[in-house]
mmCIF file of C-alpha atoms and ligand atoms in Angstrom:
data_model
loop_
_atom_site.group_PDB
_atom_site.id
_atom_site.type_symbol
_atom_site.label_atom_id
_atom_site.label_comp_id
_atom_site.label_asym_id
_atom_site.label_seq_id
_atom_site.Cartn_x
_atom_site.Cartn_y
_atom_site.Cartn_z
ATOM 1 C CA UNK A 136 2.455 12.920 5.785
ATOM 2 C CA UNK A 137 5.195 11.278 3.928
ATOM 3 C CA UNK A 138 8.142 12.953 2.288
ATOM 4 C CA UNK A 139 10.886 11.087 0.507
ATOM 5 C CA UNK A 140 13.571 13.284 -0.663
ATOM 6 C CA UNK A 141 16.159 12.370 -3.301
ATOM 7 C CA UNK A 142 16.290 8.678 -1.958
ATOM 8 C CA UNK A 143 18.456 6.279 -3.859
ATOM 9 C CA UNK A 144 18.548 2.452 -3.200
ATOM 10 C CA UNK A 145 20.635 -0.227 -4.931
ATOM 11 C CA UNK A 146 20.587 -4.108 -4.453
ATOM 12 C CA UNK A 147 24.141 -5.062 -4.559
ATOM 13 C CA UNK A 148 25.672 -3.256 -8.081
ATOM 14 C CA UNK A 149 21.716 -3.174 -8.861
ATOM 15 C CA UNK A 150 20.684 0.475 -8.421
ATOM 16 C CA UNK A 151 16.926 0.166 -8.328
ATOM 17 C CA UNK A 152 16.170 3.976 -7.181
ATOM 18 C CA UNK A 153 17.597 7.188 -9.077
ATOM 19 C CA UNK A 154 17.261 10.564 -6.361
ATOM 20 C CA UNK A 155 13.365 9.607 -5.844
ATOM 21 C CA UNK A 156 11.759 12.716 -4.533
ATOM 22 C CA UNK A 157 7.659 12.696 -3.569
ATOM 23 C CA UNK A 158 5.460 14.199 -1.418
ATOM 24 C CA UNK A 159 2.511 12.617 0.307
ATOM 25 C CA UNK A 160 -0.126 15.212 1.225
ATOM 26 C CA UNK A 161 -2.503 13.974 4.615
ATOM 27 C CA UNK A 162 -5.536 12.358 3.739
ATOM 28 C CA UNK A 163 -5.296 11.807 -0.421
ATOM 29 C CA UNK A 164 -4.838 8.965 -2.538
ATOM 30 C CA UNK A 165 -1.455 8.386 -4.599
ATOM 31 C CA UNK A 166 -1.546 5.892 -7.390
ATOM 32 C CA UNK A 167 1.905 5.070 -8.324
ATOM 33 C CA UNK A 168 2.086 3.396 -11.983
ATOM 34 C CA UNK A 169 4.829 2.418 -14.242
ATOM 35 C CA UNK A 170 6.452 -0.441 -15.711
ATOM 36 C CA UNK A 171 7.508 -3.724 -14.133
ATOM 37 C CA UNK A 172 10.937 -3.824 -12.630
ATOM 38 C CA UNK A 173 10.765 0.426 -12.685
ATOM 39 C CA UNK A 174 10.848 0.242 -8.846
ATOM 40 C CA UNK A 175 7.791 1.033 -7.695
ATOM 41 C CA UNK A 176 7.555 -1.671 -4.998
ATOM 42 C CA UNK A 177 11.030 -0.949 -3.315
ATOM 43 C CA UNK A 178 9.937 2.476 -3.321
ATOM 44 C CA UNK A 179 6.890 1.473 -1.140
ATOM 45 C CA UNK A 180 9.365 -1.212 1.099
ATOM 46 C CA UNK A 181 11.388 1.873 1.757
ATOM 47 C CA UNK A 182 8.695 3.991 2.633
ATOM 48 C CA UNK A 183 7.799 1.453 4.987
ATOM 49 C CA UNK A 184 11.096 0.710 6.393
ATOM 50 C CA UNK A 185 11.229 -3.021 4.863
ATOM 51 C CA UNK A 186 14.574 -1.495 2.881
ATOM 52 C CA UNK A 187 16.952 0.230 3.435
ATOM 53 C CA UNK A 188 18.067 3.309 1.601
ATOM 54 C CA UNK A 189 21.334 3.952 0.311
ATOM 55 C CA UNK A 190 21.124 8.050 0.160
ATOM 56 C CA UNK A 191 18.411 10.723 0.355
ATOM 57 C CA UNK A 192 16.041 10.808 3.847
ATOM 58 C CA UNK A 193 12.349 9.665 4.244
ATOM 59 C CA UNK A 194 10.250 11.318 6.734
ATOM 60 C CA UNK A 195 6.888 9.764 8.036
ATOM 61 C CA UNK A 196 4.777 12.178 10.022
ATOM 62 C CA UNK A 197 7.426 14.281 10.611
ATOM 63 C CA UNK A 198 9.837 12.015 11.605
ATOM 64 C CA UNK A 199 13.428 10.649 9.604
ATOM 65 C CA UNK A 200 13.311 7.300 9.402
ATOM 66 C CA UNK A 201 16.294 5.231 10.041
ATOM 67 C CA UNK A 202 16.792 1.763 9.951
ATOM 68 C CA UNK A 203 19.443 1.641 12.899
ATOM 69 C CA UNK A 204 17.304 3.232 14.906
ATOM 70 C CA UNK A 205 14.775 1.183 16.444
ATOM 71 C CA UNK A 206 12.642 3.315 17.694
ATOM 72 C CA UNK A 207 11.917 5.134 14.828
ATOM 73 C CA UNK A 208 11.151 1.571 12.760
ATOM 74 C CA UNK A 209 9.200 0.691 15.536
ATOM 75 C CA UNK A 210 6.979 4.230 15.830
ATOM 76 C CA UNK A 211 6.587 4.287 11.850
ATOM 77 C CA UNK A 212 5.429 0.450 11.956
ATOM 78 C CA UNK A 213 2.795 1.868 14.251
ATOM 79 C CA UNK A 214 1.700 4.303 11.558
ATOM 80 C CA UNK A 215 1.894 2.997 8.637
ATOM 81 C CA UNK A 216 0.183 -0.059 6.839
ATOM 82 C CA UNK A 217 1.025 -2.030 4.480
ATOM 83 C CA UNK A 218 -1.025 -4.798 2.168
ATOM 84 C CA UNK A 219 0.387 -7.036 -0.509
ATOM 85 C CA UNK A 220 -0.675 -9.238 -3.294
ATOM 86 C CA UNK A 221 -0.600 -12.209 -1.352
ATOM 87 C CA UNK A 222 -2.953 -11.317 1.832
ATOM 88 C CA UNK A 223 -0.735 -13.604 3.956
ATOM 89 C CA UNK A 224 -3.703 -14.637 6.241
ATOM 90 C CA UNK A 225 -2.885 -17.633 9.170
ATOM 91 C CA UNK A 226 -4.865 -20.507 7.537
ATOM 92 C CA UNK A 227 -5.395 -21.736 11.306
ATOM 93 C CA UNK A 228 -6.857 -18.772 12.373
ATOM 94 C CA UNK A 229 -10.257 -17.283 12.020
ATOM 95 C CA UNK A 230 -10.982 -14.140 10.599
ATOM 96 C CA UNK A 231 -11.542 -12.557 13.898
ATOM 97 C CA UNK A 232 -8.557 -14.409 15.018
ATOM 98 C CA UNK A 233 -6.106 -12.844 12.196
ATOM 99 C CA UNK A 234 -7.491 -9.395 13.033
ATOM 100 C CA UNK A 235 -7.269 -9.448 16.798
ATOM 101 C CA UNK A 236 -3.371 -11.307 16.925
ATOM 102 C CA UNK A 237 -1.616 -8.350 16.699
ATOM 103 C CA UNK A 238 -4.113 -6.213 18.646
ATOM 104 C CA UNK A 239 -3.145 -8.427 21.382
ATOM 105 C CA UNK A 240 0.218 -9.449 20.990
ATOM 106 C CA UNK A 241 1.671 -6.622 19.515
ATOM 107 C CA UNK A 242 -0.876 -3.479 21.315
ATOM 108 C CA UNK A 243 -1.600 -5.719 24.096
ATOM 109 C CA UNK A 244 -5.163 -4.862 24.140
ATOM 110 C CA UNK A 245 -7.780 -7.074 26.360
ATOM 111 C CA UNK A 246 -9.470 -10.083 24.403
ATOM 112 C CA UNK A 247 -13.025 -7.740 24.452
ATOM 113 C CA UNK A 248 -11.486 -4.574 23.357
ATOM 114 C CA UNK A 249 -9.674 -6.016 20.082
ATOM 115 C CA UNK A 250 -12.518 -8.219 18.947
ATOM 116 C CA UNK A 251 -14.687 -4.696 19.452
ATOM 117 C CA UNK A 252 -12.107 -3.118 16.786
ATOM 118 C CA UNK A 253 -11.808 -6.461 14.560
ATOM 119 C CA UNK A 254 -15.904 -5.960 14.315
ATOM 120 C CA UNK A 255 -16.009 -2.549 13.816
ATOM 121 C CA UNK A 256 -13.205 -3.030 10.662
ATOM 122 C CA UNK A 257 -15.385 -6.181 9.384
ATOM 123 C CA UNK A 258 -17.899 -3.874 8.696
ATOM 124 C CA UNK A 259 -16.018 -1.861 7.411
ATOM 125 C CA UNK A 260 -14.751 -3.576 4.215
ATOM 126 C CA UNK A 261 -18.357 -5.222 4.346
ATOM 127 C CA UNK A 262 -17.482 -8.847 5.826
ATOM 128 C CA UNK A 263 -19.221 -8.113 9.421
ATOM 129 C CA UNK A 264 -20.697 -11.670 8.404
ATOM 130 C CA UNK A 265 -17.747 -13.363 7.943
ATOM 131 C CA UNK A 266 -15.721 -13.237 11.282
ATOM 132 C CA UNK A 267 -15.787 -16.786 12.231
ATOM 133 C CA UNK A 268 -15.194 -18.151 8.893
ATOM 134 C CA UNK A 269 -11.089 -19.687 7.911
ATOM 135 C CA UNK A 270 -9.720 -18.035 5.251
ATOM 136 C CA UNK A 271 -10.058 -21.070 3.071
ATOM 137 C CA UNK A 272 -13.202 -19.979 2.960
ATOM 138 C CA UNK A 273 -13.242 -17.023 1.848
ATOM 139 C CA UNK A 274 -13.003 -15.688 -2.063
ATOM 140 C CA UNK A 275 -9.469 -14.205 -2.865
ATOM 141 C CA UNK A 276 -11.435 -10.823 -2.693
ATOM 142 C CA UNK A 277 -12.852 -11.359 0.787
ATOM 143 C CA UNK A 278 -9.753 -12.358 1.905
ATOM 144 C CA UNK A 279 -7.832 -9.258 0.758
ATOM 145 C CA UNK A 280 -10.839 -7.604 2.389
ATOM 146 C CA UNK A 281 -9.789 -8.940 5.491
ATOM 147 C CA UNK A 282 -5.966 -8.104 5.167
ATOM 148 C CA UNK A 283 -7.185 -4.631 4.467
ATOM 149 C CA UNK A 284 -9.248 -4.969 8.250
ATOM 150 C CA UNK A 285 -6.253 -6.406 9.446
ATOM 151 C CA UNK A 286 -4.806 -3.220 8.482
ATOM 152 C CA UNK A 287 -7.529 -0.752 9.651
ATOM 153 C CA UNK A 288 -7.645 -2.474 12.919
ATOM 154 C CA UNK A 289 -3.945 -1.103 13.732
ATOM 155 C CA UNK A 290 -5.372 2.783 12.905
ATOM 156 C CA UNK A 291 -3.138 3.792 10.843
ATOM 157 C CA UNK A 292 -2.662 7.309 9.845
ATOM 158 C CA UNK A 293 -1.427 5.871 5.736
ATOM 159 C CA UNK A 294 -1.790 2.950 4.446
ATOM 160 C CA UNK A 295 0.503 1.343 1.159
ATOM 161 C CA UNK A 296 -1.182 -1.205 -1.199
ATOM 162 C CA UNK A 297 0.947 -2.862 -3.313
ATOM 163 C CA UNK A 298 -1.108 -4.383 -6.203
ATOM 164 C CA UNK A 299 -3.304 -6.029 -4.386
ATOM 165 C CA UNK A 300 -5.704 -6.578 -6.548
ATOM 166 C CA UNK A 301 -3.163 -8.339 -9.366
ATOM 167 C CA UNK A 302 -3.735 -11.788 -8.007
ATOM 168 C CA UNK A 303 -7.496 -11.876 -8.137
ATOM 169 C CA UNK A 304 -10.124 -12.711 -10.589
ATOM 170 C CA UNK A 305 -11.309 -9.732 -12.660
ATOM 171 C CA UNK A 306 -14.711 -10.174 -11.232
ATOM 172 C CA UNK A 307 -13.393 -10.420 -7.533
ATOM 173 C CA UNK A 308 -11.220 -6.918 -7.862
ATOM 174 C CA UNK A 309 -13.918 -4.652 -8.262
ATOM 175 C CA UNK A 310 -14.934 -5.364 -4.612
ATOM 176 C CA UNK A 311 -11.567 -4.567 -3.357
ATOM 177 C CA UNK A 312 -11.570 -1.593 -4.909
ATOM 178 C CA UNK A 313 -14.538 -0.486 -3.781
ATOM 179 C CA UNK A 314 -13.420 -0.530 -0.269
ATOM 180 C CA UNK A 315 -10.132 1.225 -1.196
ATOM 181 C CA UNK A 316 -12.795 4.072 -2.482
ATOM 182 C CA UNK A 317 -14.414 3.791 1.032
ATOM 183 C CA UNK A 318 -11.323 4.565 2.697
ATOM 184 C CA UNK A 319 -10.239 7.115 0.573
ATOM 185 C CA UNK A 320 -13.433 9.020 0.696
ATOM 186 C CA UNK A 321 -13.386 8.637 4.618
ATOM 187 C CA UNK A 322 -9.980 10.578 4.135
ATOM 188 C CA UNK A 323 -7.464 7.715 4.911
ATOM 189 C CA UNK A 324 -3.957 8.645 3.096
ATOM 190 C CA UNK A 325 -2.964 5.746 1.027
ATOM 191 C CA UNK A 326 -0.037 5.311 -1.503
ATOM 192 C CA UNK A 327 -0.785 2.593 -4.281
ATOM 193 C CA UNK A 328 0.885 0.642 -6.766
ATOM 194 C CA UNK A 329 -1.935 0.178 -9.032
ATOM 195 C CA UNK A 330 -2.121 -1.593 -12.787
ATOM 196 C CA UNK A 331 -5.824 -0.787 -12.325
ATOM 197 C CA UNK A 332 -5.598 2.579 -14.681
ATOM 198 C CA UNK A 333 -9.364 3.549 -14.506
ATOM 199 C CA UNK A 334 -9.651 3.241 -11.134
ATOM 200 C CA UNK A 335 -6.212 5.483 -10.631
ATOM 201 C CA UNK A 336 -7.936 7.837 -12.835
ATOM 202 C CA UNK A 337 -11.104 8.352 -11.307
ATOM 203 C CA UNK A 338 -9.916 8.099 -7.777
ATOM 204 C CA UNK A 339 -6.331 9.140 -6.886
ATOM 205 C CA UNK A 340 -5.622 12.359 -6.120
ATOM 206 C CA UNK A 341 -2.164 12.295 -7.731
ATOM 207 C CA UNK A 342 -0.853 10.087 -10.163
ATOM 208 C CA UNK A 343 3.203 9.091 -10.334
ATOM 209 C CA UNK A 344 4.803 7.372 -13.032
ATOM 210 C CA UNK A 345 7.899 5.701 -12.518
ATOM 211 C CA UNK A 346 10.531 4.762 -15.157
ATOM 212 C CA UNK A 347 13.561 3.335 -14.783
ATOM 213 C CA UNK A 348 13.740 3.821 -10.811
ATOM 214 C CA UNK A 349 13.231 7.415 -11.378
ATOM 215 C CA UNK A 350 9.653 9.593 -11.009
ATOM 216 C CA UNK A 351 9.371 10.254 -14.743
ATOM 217 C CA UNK A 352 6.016 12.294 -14.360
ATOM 218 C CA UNK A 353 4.008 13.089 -11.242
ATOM 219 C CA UNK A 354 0.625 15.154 -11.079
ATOM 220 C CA UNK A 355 -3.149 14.893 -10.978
ATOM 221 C CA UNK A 356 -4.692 12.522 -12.691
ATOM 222 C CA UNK A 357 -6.470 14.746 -15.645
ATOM 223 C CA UNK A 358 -2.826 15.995 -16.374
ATOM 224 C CA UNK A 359 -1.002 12.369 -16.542
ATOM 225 C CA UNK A 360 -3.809 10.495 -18.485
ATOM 226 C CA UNK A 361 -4.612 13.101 -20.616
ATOM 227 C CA UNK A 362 -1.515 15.351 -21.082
ATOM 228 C CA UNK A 363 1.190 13.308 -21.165
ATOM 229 C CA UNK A 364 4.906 14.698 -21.250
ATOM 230 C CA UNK A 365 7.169 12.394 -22.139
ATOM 231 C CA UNK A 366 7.504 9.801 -24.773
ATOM 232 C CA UNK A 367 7.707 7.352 -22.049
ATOM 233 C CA UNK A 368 4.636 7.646 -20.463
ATOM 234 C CA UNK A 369 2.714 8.332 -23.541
ATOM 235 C CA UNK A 370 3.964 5.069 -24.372
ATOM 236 C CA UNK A 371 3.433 3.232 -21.478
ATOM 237 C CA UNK A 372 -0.355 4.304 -21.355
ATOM 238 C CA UNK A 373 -0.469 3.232 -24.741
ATOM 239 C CA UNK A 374 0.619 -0.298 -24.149
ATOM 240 C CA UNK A 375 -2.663 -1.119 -22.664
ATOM 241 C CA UNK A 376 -0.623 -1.654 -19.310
HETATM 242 P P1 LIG B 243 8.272 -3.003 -9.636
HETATM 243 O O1 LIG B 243 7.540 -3.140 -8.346
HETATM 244 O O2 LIG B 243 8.118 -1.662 -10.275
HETATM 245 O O3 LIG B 243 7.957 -4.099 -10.604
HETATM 246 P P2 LIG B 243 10.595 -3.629 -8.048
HETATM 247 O O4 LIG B 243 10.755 -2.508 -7.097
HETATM 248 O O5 LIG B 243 9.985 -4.876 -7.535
HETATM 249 O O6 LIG B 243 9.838 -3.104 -9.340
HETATM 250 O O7 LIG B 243 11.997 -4.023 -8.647
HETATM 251 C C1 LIG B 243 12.875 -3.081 -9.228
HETATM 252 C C2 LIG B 243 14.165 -3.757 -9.576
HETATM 253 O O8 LIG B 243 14.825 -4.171 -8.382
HETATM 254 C C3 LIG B 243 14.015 -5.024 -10.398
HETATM 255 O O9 LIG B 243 15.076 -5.070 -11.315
HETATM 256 C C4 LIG B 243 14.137 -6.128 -9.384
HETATM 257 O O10 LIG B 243 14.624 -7.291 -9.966
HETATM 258 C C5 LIG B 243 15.110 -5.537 -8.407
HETATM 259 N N1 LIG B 243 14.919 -6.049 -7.030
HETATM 260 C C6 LIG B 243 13.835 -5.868 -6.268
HETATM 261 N N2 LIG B 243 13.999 -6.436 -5.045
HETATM 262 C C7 LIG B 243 15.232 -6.985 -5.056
HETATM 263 C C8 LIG B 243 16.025 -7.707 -4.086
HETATM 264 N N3 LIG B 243 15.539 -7.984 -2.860
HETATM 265 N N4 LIG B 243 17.249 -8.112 -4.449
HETATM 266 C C9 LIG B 243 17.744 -7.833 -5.675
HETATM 267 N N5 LIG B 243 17.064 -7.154 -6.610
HETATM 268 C C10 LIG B 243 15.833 -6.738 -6.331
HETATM 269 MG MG1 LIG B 244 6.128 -4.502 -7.745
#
């Protein structure tokens, strides 16, 4: 679904990425861990066509992407989805509002046909009840919830979460989670940057640890947590991070 192959990226002298090579198999879950500052979120901006890359290619479902070419951003924007730490919801909007916008703006569907799919995705991340509610008020999980939806409601065939639980309560993540489960068990692809380790253990397919703008160690989960080999990930694992 997603192969990046030997991609390098620097900001200014800053080289962030080191030849990052990974492949994303359709329909499983990739928890990508590591250190702050060890590149994991340019890696997902690049994936996603937010950066661009200084060397190596990225292919999303089959297809290079390039920054100069607009097409290609534009196709890839249609497949992949991305959420953040900060859900970014319009505070003017409704719920159903902030799911149907780009439904209708961007796909140009009909009024009736996007509120149909900004239902249908409610339920899905369990707010059907909350559709006419503003996002002020809304819990910090429920609103993730609905910038996940948001996401859904553009089907798209992988979807990057980029620690979106770090902003929220401990008691509000679990919820979020849970629906990231959901998806995964429905088959979704995702790639996540995750400091949740448990929950990369028990649910990701693959686990990739990145040092240093570099994937230090990549495999399942059992292997990574449990058979660690390099100093540097037996030490980050240790630090309780
Ligand atoms: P992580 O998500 O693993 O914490 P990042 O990918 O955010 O790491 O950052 C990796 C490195 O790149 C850091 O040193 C960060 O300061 C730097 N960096 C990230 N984005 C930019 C940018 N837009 N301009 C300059 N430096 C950046
Ligand atoms: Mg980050």
């Amino acid at each position: 679904m997603i192969v990046v192959d030997n991609v390098s990226k620097s900001f200014g002298p800053l080289q962030v990425l080191h030849g990052v090579s990974l492949t994303i198999e359709r329909g499983t879950m990739v928890a990508i861990v590591g250190r702050s500052g060890s590149g994991k979120s340019t890696l997902l901006r690049c994936m996603n066509a937010l950066e661009e890359i200084n060397g190596g290619t990225i292919q999303v479902c089959g297809n290079r992407v390039a920054m100069e070419d607009r097409a290609s951003v534009k196709r890839l924007r249609s497949e992949v989805g991305m959420v953040f730490q900060s859900y970014n919801l319009f505070p003017h909007l409704t719920v159903l509002r902030n799911i149907t916008l780009a439904l209708t703006v961007v796909q140009k569907k009909s009024r009736a046909d996007a509120d149909a799919i900004a239902h249908k995705v409610l339920g899905l991340v369990g707010l059907a009840d909350k559709a006419e509610a503003y996002p002020e008020q809304l819990s910090g999980g429920q609103a993730q919830r609905v910038a996940i939806a948001r996401s859904l409601a553009l089907s798209p065939k992988v979807l990057l979460f980029d620690e979106v639980t770090s902003a929220l309560d401990p008691e509000l993540t679990g919820e979020v989670l849970k629906v990231m489960e959901d998806l995964a068990r429905d088959g979704m692809t995702m790639v996540l940057v995750t400091h949740e380790m448990a929950f990369a253990r028990r649910v990701a397919d693959i686990v990739v640890f990145m040092h240093q703008g570099k994937v230090w160690e990549a495999g399942p989960p059992a292997e990574i947590f449990a058979d660690p080999k390099t100093p540097e990930l037996r030490q980050f694992l240790s630090s309780g991070l």
